[in-house]
PDB file of C-alpha atoms and ligand atoms in Angstrom:
ATOM      1  CA  UNK C 213     -12.234 -49.001 -37.900  1.00 41.00           C
ATOM      2  CA  UNK C 214      -8.519 -51.126 -37.228  1.00 41.00           C
ATOM      3  CA  UNK C 215      -7.717 -51.733 -33.376  1.00 43.00           C
ATOM      4  CA  UNK C 216      -5.800 -48.618 -31.760  1.00 47.00           C
ATOM      5  CA  UNK C 217      -6.706 -46.699 -34.368  1.00 52.00           C
ATOM      6  CA  UNK C 218      -8.251 -42.997 -33.407  1.00 55.00           C
ATOM      7  CA  UNK C 219     -11.467 -42.173 -35.654  1.00 65.00           C
ATOM      8  CA  UNK C 220     -10.435 -37.769 -35.574  1.00 76.00           C
ATOM      9  CA  UNK C 221     -12.878 -35.642 -37.130  1.00 84.00           C
ATOM     10  CA  UNK C 222     -12.906 -31.998 -38.073  1.00 90.00           C
ATOM     11  CA  UNK C 223     -13.782 -29.278 -35.874  1.00 92.00           C
ATOM     12  CA  UNK C 224     -17.231 -28.775 -37.782  1.00 91.00           C
ATOM     13  CA  UNK C 225     -17.818 -32.874 -37.815  1.00 91.00           C
ATOM     14  CA  UNK C 226     -17.005 -32.709 -34.112  1.00 89.00           C
ATOM     15  CA  UNK C 227     -19.665 -29.638 -33.343  1.00 90.00           C
ATOM     16  CA  UNK C 228     -21.732 -31.356 -35.191  1.00 88.00           C
ATOM     17  CA  UNK C 229     -22.130 -34.827 -33.497  1.00 85.00           C
ATOM     18  CA  UNK C 230     -21.441 -34.246 -30.572  1.00 88.00           C
ATOM     19  CA  UNK C 231     -20.027 -30.381 -28.033  1.00 91.00           C
ATOM     20  CA  UNK C 232     -22.705 -28.780 -29.579  1.00 91.00           C
ATOM     21  CA  UNK C 233     -25.944 -30.436 -27.439  1.00 88.00           C
ATOM     22  CA  UNK C 234     -23.700 -30.684 -24.757  1.00 92.00           C
ATOM     23  CA  UNK C 235     -22.147 -26.694 -25.202  1.00 92.00           C
ATOM     24  CA  UNK C 236     -24.099 -24.388 -23.291  1.00 93.00           C
ATOM     25  CA  UNK C 237     -25.089 -26.776 -20.702  1.00 94.00           C
ATOM     26  CA  UNK C 238     -20.834 -27.532 -20.397  1.00 93.00           C
ATOM     27  CA  UNK C 239     -20.172 -23.680 -20.266  1.00 91.00           C
ATOM     28  CA  UNK C 240     -23.004 -23.572 -17.241  1.00 91.00           C
ATOM     29  CA  UNK C 241     -25.516 -22.598 -19.446  1.00 92.00           C
ATOM     30  CA  UNK C 242     -26.192 -19.293 -20.919  1.00 93.00           C
ATOM     31  CA  UNK C 243     -27.881 -17.009 -18.059  1.00 94.00           C
ATOM     32  CA  UNK C 244     -24.112 -17.165 -16.295  1.00 95.00           C
ATOM     33  CA  UNK C 245     -22.542 -17.037 -19.670  1.00 95.00           C
ATOM     34  CA  UNK C 246     -23.424 -14.426 -20.564  1.00 95.00           C
ATOM     35  CA  UNK C 247     -23.866 -12.280 -17.493  1.00 96.00           C
ATOM     36  CA  UNK C 248     -20.119 -12.654 -16.944  1.00 96.00           C
ATOM     37  CA  UNK C 249     -18.851 -11.437 -20.184  1.00 97.00           C
ATOM     38  CA  UNK C 250     -20.844  -8.799 -20.188  1.00 97.00           C
ATOM     39  CA  UNK C 251     -18.374  -8.187 -16.773  1.00 97.00           C
ATOM     40  CA  UNK C 252     -15.538  -9.059 -19.614  1.00 97.00           C
ATOM     41  CA  UNK C 253     -16.703  -5.815 -21.585  1.00 98.00           C
ATOM     42  CA  UNK C 254     -17.657  -3.766 -19.353  1.00 98.00           C
ATOM     43  CA  UNK C 255     -14.517  -3.738 -16.916  1.00 97.00           C
ATOM     44  CA  UNK C 256     -12.903  -2.870 -20.188  1.00 97.00           C
ATOM     45  CA  UNK C 257     -14.636  -0.183 -20.973  1.00 97.00           C
ATOM     46  CA  UNK C 258     -15.496  -1.926 -24.218  1.00 98.00           C
ATOM     47  CA  UNK C 259     -18.340   0.250 -25.814  1.00 97.00           C
ATOM     48  CA  UNK C 260     -19.118   1.345 -29.144  1.00 97.00           C
ATOM     49  CA  UNK C 261     -16.777   4.490 -30.547  1.00 95.00           C
ATOM     50  CA  UNK C 262     -17.105   4.593 -33.537  1.00 95.00           C
ATOM     51  CA  UNK C 263     -18.708   2.360 -36.293  1.00 95.00           C
ATOM     52  CA  UNK C 264     -19.571   0.839 -33.609  1.00 96.00           C
ATOM     53  CA  UNK C 265     -19.333  -2.931 -36.230  1.00 97.00           C
ATOM     54  CA  UNK C 266     -17.605  -5.876 -34.255  1.00 98.00           C
ATOM     55  CA  UNK C 267     -16.591  -9.393 -35.481  1.00 98.00           C
ATOM     56  CA  UNK C 268     -18.092 -12.422 -33.851  1.00 98.00           C
ATOM     57  CA  UNK C 269     -15.272 -15.091 -33.938  1.00 98.00           C
ATOM     58  CA  UNK C 270     -16.547 -18.730 -33.606  1.00 98.00           C
ATOM     59  CA  UNK C 271     -19.414 -17.004 -31.554  1.00 97.00           C
ATOM     60  CA  UNK C 272     -20.907 -20.900 -30.520  1.00 96.00           C
ATOM     61  CA  UNK C 273     -24.260 -19.697 -28.643  1.00 95.00           C
ATOM     62  CA  UNK C 274     -23.837 -16.102 -28.301  1.00 95.00           C
ATOM     63  CA  UNK C 275     -21.851 -15.899 -25.514  1.00 96.00           C
ATOM     64  CA  UNK C 276     -19.505 -12.872 -26.229  1.00 97.00           C
ATOM     65  CA  UNK C 277     -22.014 -11.793 -28.994  1.00 97.00           C
ATOM     66  CA  UNK C 278     -25.419 -11.444 -27.476  1.00 95.00           C
ATOM     67  CA  UNK C 279     -23.312  -9.266 -24.150  1.00 96.00           C
ATOM     68  CA  UNK C 280     -21.619  -6.988 -27.453  1.00 96.00           C
ATOM     69  CA  UNK C 281     -25.205  -5.684 -29.133  1.00 95.00           C
ATOM     70  CA  UNK C 282     -26.772  -5.093 -25.659  1.00 93.00           C
ATOM     71  CA  UNK C 283     -23.737  -2.965 -25.292  1.00 95.00           C
ATOM     72  CA  UNK C 284     -24.656  -1.786 -28.459  1.00 94.00           C
ATOM     73  CA  UNK C 285     -22.751  -2.570 -30.678  1.00 96.00           C
ATOM     74  CA  UNK C 286     -23.652  -3.902 -34.099  1.00 95.00           C
ATOM     75  CA  UNK C 287     -22.703  -7.993 -34.094  1.00 96.00           C
ATOM     76  CA  UNK C 288     -21.787 -10.272 -36.637  1.00 97.00           C
ATOM     77  CA  UNK C 289     -21.233 -13.056 -35.672  1.00 97.00           C
ATOM     78  CA  UNK C 290     -19.703 -16.138 -37.791  1.00 98.00           C
ATOM     79  CA  UNK C 291     -19.321 -19.910 -36.743  1.00 97.00           C
ATOM     80  CA  UNK C 292     -19.249 -23.469 -38.719  1.00 96.00           C
ATOM     81  CA  UNK C 293     -21.748 -24.753 -36.446  1.00 95.00           C
ATOM     82  CA  UNK C 294     -25.201 -24.148 -37.169  1.00 95.00           C
ATOM     83  CA  UNK C 295     -26.993 -25.921 -34.396  1.00 93.00           C
ATOM     84  CA  UNK C 296     -24.597 -23.022 -32.826  1.00 95.00           C
ATOM     85  CA  UNK C 297     -25.631 -19.862 -34.635  1.00 96.00           C
ATOM     86  CA  UNK C 298     -29.742 -21.133 -34.099  1.00 94.00           C
ATOM     87  CA  UNK C 299     -29.138 -21.170 -30.526  1.00 94.00           C
ATOM     88  CA  UNK C 300     -27.555 -18.203 -31.035  1.00 96.00           C
ATOM     89  CA  UNK C 301     -30.512 -16.655 -32.981  1.00 94.00           C
ATOM     90  CA  UNK C 302     -32.953 -17.556 -30.838  1.00 92.00           C
ATOM     91  CA  UNK C 303     -31.078 -16.745 -27.102  1.00 90.00           C
ATOM     92  CA  UNK C 304     -31.649 -12.838 -29.045  1.00 91.00           C
ATOM     93  CA  UNK C 305     -34.449 -10.739 -30.179  1.00 79.00           C
ATOM     94  CA  UNK C 306     -32.274  -8.056 -31.052  1.00 63.00           C
ATOM     95  CA  UNK C 307     -31.931  -7.098 -35.128  1.00 66.00           C
ATOM     96  CA  UNK C 308     -28.024  -6.060 -34.989  1.00 74.00           C
ATOM     97  CA  UNK C 309     -27.154  -8.408 -35.283  1.00 93.00           C
ATOM     98  CA  UNK C 310     -26.419 -11.114 -37.764  1.00 95.00           C
ATOM     99  CA  UNK C 311     -25.309 -14.206 -38.116  1.00 96.00           C
ATOM    100  CA  UNK C 312     -23.348 -16.323 -40.424  1.00 98.00           C
ATOM    101  CA  UNK C 313     -22.288 -19.689 -41.020  1.00 97.00           C
ATOM    102  CA  UNK C 314     -18.562 -19.883 -42.491  1.00 98.00           C
ATOM    103  CA  UNK C 315     -15.276 -20.054 -41.856  1.00 98.00           C
ATOM    104  CA  UNK C 316     -13.938 -17.539 -39.328  1.00 98.00           C
ATOM    105  CA  UNK C 317     -10.401 -17.667 -42.097  1.00 98.00           C
ATOM    106  CA  UNK C 318     -13.699 -15.927 -44.567  1.00 98.00           C
ATOM    107  CA  UNK C 319     -14.191 -13.475 -42.455  1.00 98.00           C
ATOM    108  CA  UNK C 320     -13.235 -10.388 -44.493  1.00 97.00           C
ATOM    109  CA  UNK C 321     -15.828 -11.448 -47.565  1.00 97.00           C
ATOM    110  CA  UNK C 322     -18.273 -10.471 -44.563  1.00 97.00           C
ATOM    111  CA  UNK C 323     -17.379  -7.006 -43.542  1.00 95.00           C
ATOM    112  CA  UNK C 324     -18.495  -3.996 -45.979  1.00 92.00           C
ATOM    113  CA  UNK C 325     -16.863  -1.465 -43.849  1.00 94.00           C
ATOM    114  CA  UNK C 326     -13.373  -1.236 -41.705  1.00 97.00           C
ATOM    115  CA  UNK C 327     -15.043  -2.395 -37.844  1.00 97.00           C
ATOM    116  CA  UNK C 328     -14.716  -0.798 -34.441  1.00 98.00           C
ATOM    117  CA  UNK C 329     -13.597  -4.766 -32.346  1.00 98.00           C
ATOM    118  CA  UNK C 330     -13.488  -7.752 -33.236  1.00 98.00           C
ATOM    119  CA  UNK C 331     -13.066 -11.098 -31.114  1.00 98.00           C
ATOM    120  CA  UNK C 332     -12.387 -14.183 -30.661  1.00 98.00           C
ATOM    121  CA  UNK C 333     -12.955 -16.065 -27.452  1.00 98.00           C
ATOM    122  CA  UNK C 334     -13.214 -19.362 -25.539  1.00 96.00           C
ATOM    123  CA  UNK C 335     -10.359 -20.747 -27.712  1.00 95.00           C
ATOM    124  CA  UNK C 336     -11.740 -20.557 -31.255  1.00 97.00           C
ATOM    125  CA  UNK C 337      -8.172 -19.452 -31.669  1.00 98.00           C
ATOM    126  CA  UNK C 338      -7.020 -22.961 -31.333  1.00 97.00           C
ATOM    127  CA  UNK C 339      -9.380 -25.029 -33.241  1.00 96.00           C
ATOM    128  CA  UNK C 340      -7.676 -23.372 -36.180  1.00 97.00           C
ATOM    129  CA  UNK C 341      -5.353 -25.714 -37.904  1.00 95.00           C
ATOM    130  CA  UNK C 342      -2.606 -24.584 -38.106  1.00 96.00           C
ATOM    131  CA  UNK C 343      -0.465 -21.545 -36.233  1.00 97.00           C
ATOM    132  CA  UNK C 344      -0.408 -20.278 -39.994  1.00 97.00           C
ATOM    133  CA  UNK C 345      -3.465 -19.456 -40.028  1.00 98.00           C
ATOM    134  CA  UNK C 346      -4.160 -18.191 -36.358  1.00 98.00           C
ATOM    135  CA  UNK C 347      -1.441 -15.786 -38.099  1.00 98.00           C
ATOM    136  CA  UNK C 348      -3.700 -15.022 -41.005  1.00 98.00           C
ATOM    137  CA  UNK C 349      -6.656 -14.793 -38.669  1.00 98.00           C
ATOM    138  CA  UNK C 350      -4.140 -10.937 -36.671  1.00 98.00           C
ATOM    139  CA  UNK C 351      -2.934  -9.680 -39.936  1.00 98.00           C
ATOM    140  CA  UNK C 352      -7.071  -9.930 -41.037  1.00 98.00           C
ATOM    141  CA  UNK C 353      -8.115  -8.421 -38.398  1.00 98.00           C
ATOM    142  CA  UNK C 354      -5.453  -5.265 -38.353  1.00 98.00           C
ATOM    143  CA  UNK C 355      -6.438  -5.106 -41.676  1.00 97.00           C
ATOM    144  CA  UNK C 356     -10.236  -4.886 -40.575  1.00 98.00           C
ATOM    145  CA  UNK C 357     -10.273  -2.920 -38.274  1.00 98.00           C
ATOM    146  CA  UNK C 358     -10.309   1.042 -37.960  1.00 97.00           C
ATOM    147  CA  UNK C 359      -7.175   2.566 -36.632  1.00 97.00           C
ATOM    148  CA  UNK C 360      -8.043   2.484 -32.596  1.00 96.00           C
ATOM    149  CA  UNK C 361     -10.056  -0.575 -33.475  1.00 98.00           C
ATOM    150  CA  UNK C 362      -9.130  -3.829 -30.863  1.00 98.00           C
ATOM    151  CA  UNK C 363      -9.428  -7.469 -31.357  1.00 98.00           C
ATOM    152  CA  UNK C 364      -9.705  -9.775 -27.648  1.00 98.00           C
ATOM    153  CA  UNK C 365      -8.746 -12.979 -27.838  1.00 98.00           C
ATOM    154  CA  UNK C 366      -8.893 -14.900 -25.317  1.00 98.00           C
ATOM    155  CA  UNK C 367      -7.172 -19.184 -25.419  1.00 97.00           C
ATOM    156  CA  UNK C 368      -5.516 -21.913 -22.729  1.00 94.00           C
ATOM    157  CA  UNK C 369      -1.585 -22.185 -23.546  1.00 91.00           C
ATOM    158  CA  UNK C 370      -1.095 -25.926 -24.516  1.00 92.00           C
ATOM    159  CA  UNK C 371       2.520 -25.616 -24.775  1.00 88.00           C
ATOM    160  CA  UNK C 372       3.344 -26.959 -21.485  1.00 90.00           C
ATOM    161  CA  UNK C 373       2.860 -31.027 -21.383  1.00 94.00           C
ATOM    162  CA  UNK C 374      -0.119 -32.303 -18.452  1.00 95.00           C
ATOM    163  CA  UNK C 375       1.113 -35.471 -18.078  1.00 96.00           C
ATOM    164  CA  UNK C 376       0.318 -38.973 -17.145  1.00 97.00           C
ATOM    165  CA  UNK C 377      -3.382 -39.049 -14.960  1.00 97.00           C
ATOM    166  CA  UNK C 378      -3.227 -35.435 -15.085  1.00 96.00           C
ATOM    167  CA  UNK C 379      -4.563 -34.844 -18.899  1.00 97.00           C
ATOM    168  CA  UNK C 380      -7.702 -36.230 -17.635  1.00 97.00           C
ATOM    169  CA  UNK C 381      -9.895 -33.592 -17.304  1.00 95.00           C
ATOM    170  CA  UNK C 382     -13.499 -34.334 -15.496  1.00 95.00           C
ATOM    171  CA  UNK C 383     -14.867 -30.526 -17.542  1.00 94.00           C
ATOM    172  CA  UNK C 384     -19.075 -31.101 -15.583  1.00 95.00           C
ATOM    173  CA  UNK C 385     -21.061 -33.476 -14.225  1.00 96.00           C
ATOM    174  CA  UNK C 386     -24.630 -33.666 -12.940  1.00 95.00           C
ATOM    175  CA  UNK C 387     -26.940 -35.806 -12.950  1.00 94.00           C
ATOM    176  CA  UNK C 388     -27.692 -36.935 -16.049  1.00 94.00           C
ATOM    177  CA  UNK C 389     -24.552 -35.442 -17.993  1.00 95.00           C
ATOM    178  CA  UNK C 390     -20.418 -36.646 -17.409  1.00 97.00           C
ATOM    179  CA  UNK C 391     -18.318 -34.880 -19.924  1.00 97.00           C
ATOM    180  CA  UNK C 392     -14.927 -35.892 -19.579  1.00 97.00           C
ATOM    181  CA  UNK C 393     -11.566 -35.129 -21.566  1.00 96.00           C
ATOM    182  CA  UNK C 394      -8.809 -37.020 -23.134  1.00 97.00           C
ATOM    183  CA  UNK C 395      -5.644 -34.758 -24.102  1.00 97.00           C
ATOM    184  CA  UNK C 396      -3.253 -36.416 -25.962  1.00 96.00           C
ATOM    185  CA  UNK C 397       0.005 -34.065 -26.543  1.00 97.00           C
ATOM    186  CA  UNK C 398       1.684 -34.079 -30.410  1.00 96.00           C
ATOM    187  CA  UNK C 399       4.058 -31.648 -31.925  1.00 94.00           C
ATOM    188  CA  UNK C 400       2.432 -28.985 -32.981  1.00 94.00           C
ATOM    189  CA  UNK C 401      -1.484 -30.114 -31.777  1.00 95.00           C
ATOM    190  CA  UNK C 402      -3.225 -31.663 -28.539  1.00 96.00           C
ATOM    191  CA  UNK C 403      -5.516 -34.562 -29.854  1.00 96.00           C
ATOM    192  CA  UNK C 404      -9.565 -34.176 -27.581  1.00 95.00           C
ATOM    193  CA  UNK C 405     -11.046 -36.412 -27.069  1.00 96.00           C
ATOM    194  CA  UNK C 406     -14.425 -35.170 -25.555  1.00 95.00           C
ATOM    195  CA  UNK C 407     -15.746 -38.717 -23.662  1.00 96.00           C
ATOM    196  CA  UNK C 408     -19.649 -38.125 -22.581  1.00 95.00           C
ATOM    197  CA  UNK C 409     -22.247 -39.642 -20.421  1.00 96.00           C
ATOM    198  CA  UNK C 410     -25.999 -38.892 -21.095  1.00 94.00           C
ATOM    199  CA  UNK C 411     -28.352 -40.678 -19.537  1.00 94.00           C
ATOM    200  CA  UNK C 412     -31.247 -42.229 -21.539  1.00 91.00           C
ATOM    201  CA  UNK C 413     -34.059 -44.060 -19.523  1.00 92.00           C
ATOM    202  CA  UNK C 414     -32.136 -44.991 -16.755  1.00 92.00           C
ATOM    203  CA  UNK C 415     -29.430 -45.813 -18.832  1.00 95.00           C
ATOM    204  CA  UNK C 416     -25.769 -44.050 -19.284  1.00 96.00           C
ATOM    205  CA  UNK C 417     -25.384 -43.848 -23.234  1.00 94.00           C
ATOM    206  CA  UNK C 418     -22.176 -42.837 -24.058  1.00 95.00           C
ATOM    207  CA  UNK C 419     -20.644 -40.701 -26.937  1.00 93.00           C
ATOM    208  CA  UNK C 420     -16.576 -40.459 -28.425  1.00 93.00           C
ATOM    209  CA  UNK C 421     -15.406 -37.539 -30.497  1.00 93.00           C
ATOM    210  CA  UNK C 422     -12.168 -36.459 -31.075  1.00 94.00           C
ATOM    211  CA  UNK C 423     -10.479 -33.298 -32.838  1.00 93.00           C
ATOM    212  CA  UNK C 424      -7.361 -31.250 -32.920  1.00 95.00           C
ATOM    213  CA  UNK C 425      -6.724 -27.587 -30.932  1.00 96.00           C
ATOM    214  CA  UNK C 426      -3.490 -26.055 -32.220  1.00 96.00           C
ATOM    215  CA  UNK C 427      -0.750 -25.450 -29.225  1.00 96.00           C
ATOM    216  CA  UNK C 428      -0.457 -21.566 -29.125  1.00 96.00           C
ATOM    217  CA  UNK C 429       2.373 -19.742 -26.426  1.00 95.00           C
ATOM    218  CA  UNK C 430       1.662 -17.066 -25.086  1.00 97.00           C
ATOM    219  CA  UNK C 431       4.767 -15.003 -25.644  1.00 97.00           C
ATOM    220  CA  UNK C 432       4.322 -16.347 -29.614  1.00 97.00           C
ATOM    221  CA  UNK C 433       1.271 -14.971 -29.834  1.00 98.00           C
ATOM    222  CA  UNK C 434       1.653 -11.807 -28.485  1.00 98.00           C
ATOM    223  CA  UNK C 435       4.892 -11.305 -30.573  1.00 98.00           C
ATOM    224  CA  UNK C 436       2.909 -12.495 -33.667  1.00 98.00           C
ATOM    225  CA  UNK C 437       0.737  -9.259 -32.679  1.00 98.00           C
ATOM    226  CA  UNK C 438       3.535  -6.986 -32.273  1.00 98.00           C
ATOM    227  CA  UNK C 439       5.441  -7.617 -35.489  1.00 97.00           C
ATOM    228  CA  UNK C 440       1.585  -7.254 -36.880  1.00 97.00           C
ATOM    229  CA  UNK C 441       1.599  -3.712 -35.470  1.00 97.00           C
ATOM    230  CA  UNK C 442      -0.514  -4.079 -32.864  1.00 98.00           C
ATOM    231  CA  UNK C 443      -0.140  -2.890 -29.122  1.00 98.00           C
ATOM    232  CA  UNK C 444      -0.954  -5.957 -26.514  1.00 98.00           C
ATOM    233  CA  UNK C 445      -3.242  -3.601 -23.817  1.00 98.00           C
ATOM    234  CA  UNK C 446      -3.535  -6.698 -21.710  1.00 98.00           C
ATOM    235  CA  UNK C 447      -2.228  -9.899 -21.181  1.00 98.00           C
ATOM    236  CA  UNK C 448      -4.186 -11.944 -18.520  1.00 97.00           C
ATOM    237  CA  UNK C 449      -4.706 -15.161 -16.626  1.00 95.00           C
ATOM    238  CA  UNK C 450      -6.965 -15.814 -15.068  1.00 91.00           C
ATOM    239  CA  UNK C 451      -8.745 -20.117 -14.606  1.00 85.00           C
ATOM    240  CA  UNK C 452      -6.089 -20.821 -17.019  1.00 87.00           C
ATOM    241  CA  UNK C 453      -7.259 -18.880 -19.189  1.00 92.00           C
ATOM    242  CA  UNK C 454      -5.542 -15.686 -20.643  1.00 97.00           C
ATOM    243  CA  UNK C 455      -7.277 -12.832 -22.116  1.00 98.00           C
ATOM    244  CA  UNK C 456      -5.351 -10.590 -24.445  1.00 98.00           C
ATOM    245  CA  UNK C 457      -6.690  -7.333 -25.134  1.00 98.00           C
ATOM    246  CA  UNK C 458      -4.941  -5.461 -28.574  1.00 98.00           C
ATOM    247  CA  UNK C 459      -5.539  -2.395 -30.689  1.00 98.00           C
ATOM    248  CA  UNK C 460      -4.613  -1.416 -34.124  1.00 98.00           C
ATOM    249  CA  UNK C 461      -2.169   2.026 -33.172  1.00 88.00           C
ATOM    250  CA  UNK C 462      -3.097   5.204 -35.267  1.00 73.00           C
TER     251      UNK C 462
HETATM  252  C1  SAM N 124     -14.969 -22.998 -27.759  1.00 75.83           C
HETATM  253  S1  SAM N 124     -15.860 -22.598 -28.674  1.00 75.83           S
HETATM  254  C2  SAM N 124     -16.361 -21.123 -27.983  1.00 75.83           C
HETATM  255  C3  SAM N 124     -17.882 -20.269 -28.394  1.00 75.83           C
HETATM  256  C4  SAM N 124     -17.472 -19.055 -28.495  1.00 75.83           C
HETATM  257  N1  SAM N 124     -17.202 -17.868 -27.909  1.00 75.83           N
HETATM  258  C5  SAM N 124     -17.983 -18.779 -26.007  1.00 75.83           C
HETATM  259  O1  SAM N 124     -16.725 -18.316 -25.879  1.00 75.83           O
HETATM  260  O2  SAM N 124     -18.432 -19.816 -26.468  1.00 75.83           O
HETATM  261  C6  SAM N 124     -15.879 -22.319 -30.741  1.00 75.83           C
HETATM  262  C7  SAM N 124     -16.552 -21.968 -31.513  1.00 75.83           C
HETATM  263  O3  SAM N 124     -15.680 -22.192 -32.645  1.00 75.83           O
HETATM  264  C8  SAM N 124     -16.355 -22.394 -33.534  1.00 75.83           C
HETATM  265  N2  SAM N 124     -15.771 -22.935 -34.517  1.00 75.83           N
HETATM  266  C9  SAM N 124     -13.880 -23.154 -34.778  1.00 75.83           C
HETATM  267  N3  SAM N 124     -13.724 -23.526 -35.627  1.00 75.83           N
HETATM  268  C10 SAM N 124     -13.908 -22.729 -36.617  1.00 75.83           C
HETATM  269  C11 SAM N 124     -13.713 -22.273 -37.897  1.00 75.83           C
HETATM  270  N4  SAM N 124     -12.681 -22.862 -38.026  1.00 75.83           N
HETATM  271  N5  SAM N 124     -14.265 -21.126 -37.877  1.00 75.83           N
HETATM  272  C12 SAM N 124     -15.475 -20.737 -37.130  1.00 75.83           C
HETATM  273  N6  SAM N 124     -15.962 -20.903 -36.790  1.00 75.83           N
HETATM  274  C13 SAM N 124     -15.520 -22.447 -35.911  1.00 75.83           C
HETATM  275  C14 SAM N 124     -17.290 -23.177 -33.333  1.00 75.83           C
HETATM  276  O4  SAM N 124     -18.207 -24.457 -33.842  1.00 75.83           O
HETATM  277  C15 SAM N 124     -17.404 -22.541 -31.780  1.00 75.83           C
HETATM  278  O5  SAM N 124     -18.598 -22.958 -32.091  1.00 75.83           O
END
């Protein structure tokens, strides 16, 4: 690689080579993430009321899929990372949960009837390659939901640019792992450089990899959802994460 050139890999390769091994740890561990997501759904009265079919787009290790299955949904969990889907499977004994290794842009291929709930949470939507792909997910969600069905998105609004050293984010560290993120802003995207030191045999080893996220503003997402025909029931921000709950009006 020539000097100064940044090796940019696909999202799938990034998770394979770096992120999937530490993802659950990075998010505070499975039990805590499961607990907070269960609380998230319970606070919003998200329980099966018609078909009970739910799709989890970008399910990862199951922080949403497993609480939803426990709440009684028949969950289809889709993700590009087989490692994270294997982790999801080992976190769950629930038989009403199906895992599928595929791009979320193909989620309708796995749908035999309209569903009651679609979730795409913790920034999965910003992992797509373009705003057009995000729009495709919104449109396909609308056409795949039952009347009265719900789409839940949670994502970081990366439209406002951080400057200088504020672009270094200390994500998590303990005595064995130090995970830092560096953000490089582009017009439509942000290059995310993940820098991980892992202690092995008393020596720190560096693993680094970069991928892109798209910059979606809350206003843009709300406007697209409304244009498609969704009613926005909630749009709120907590700890930098935007939650949008959109309902397909009958
Ligand atoms: C930040 S994680 C969120 C995982 C999970 N929803 C959570 O809250 O922990 C993003 C996930 O989306 C997956 N992903 C990203 N782009 C994808 C795509 N186009 N199709 C399928 N999965 C994708 C990644 O493999 C990763 O598991």
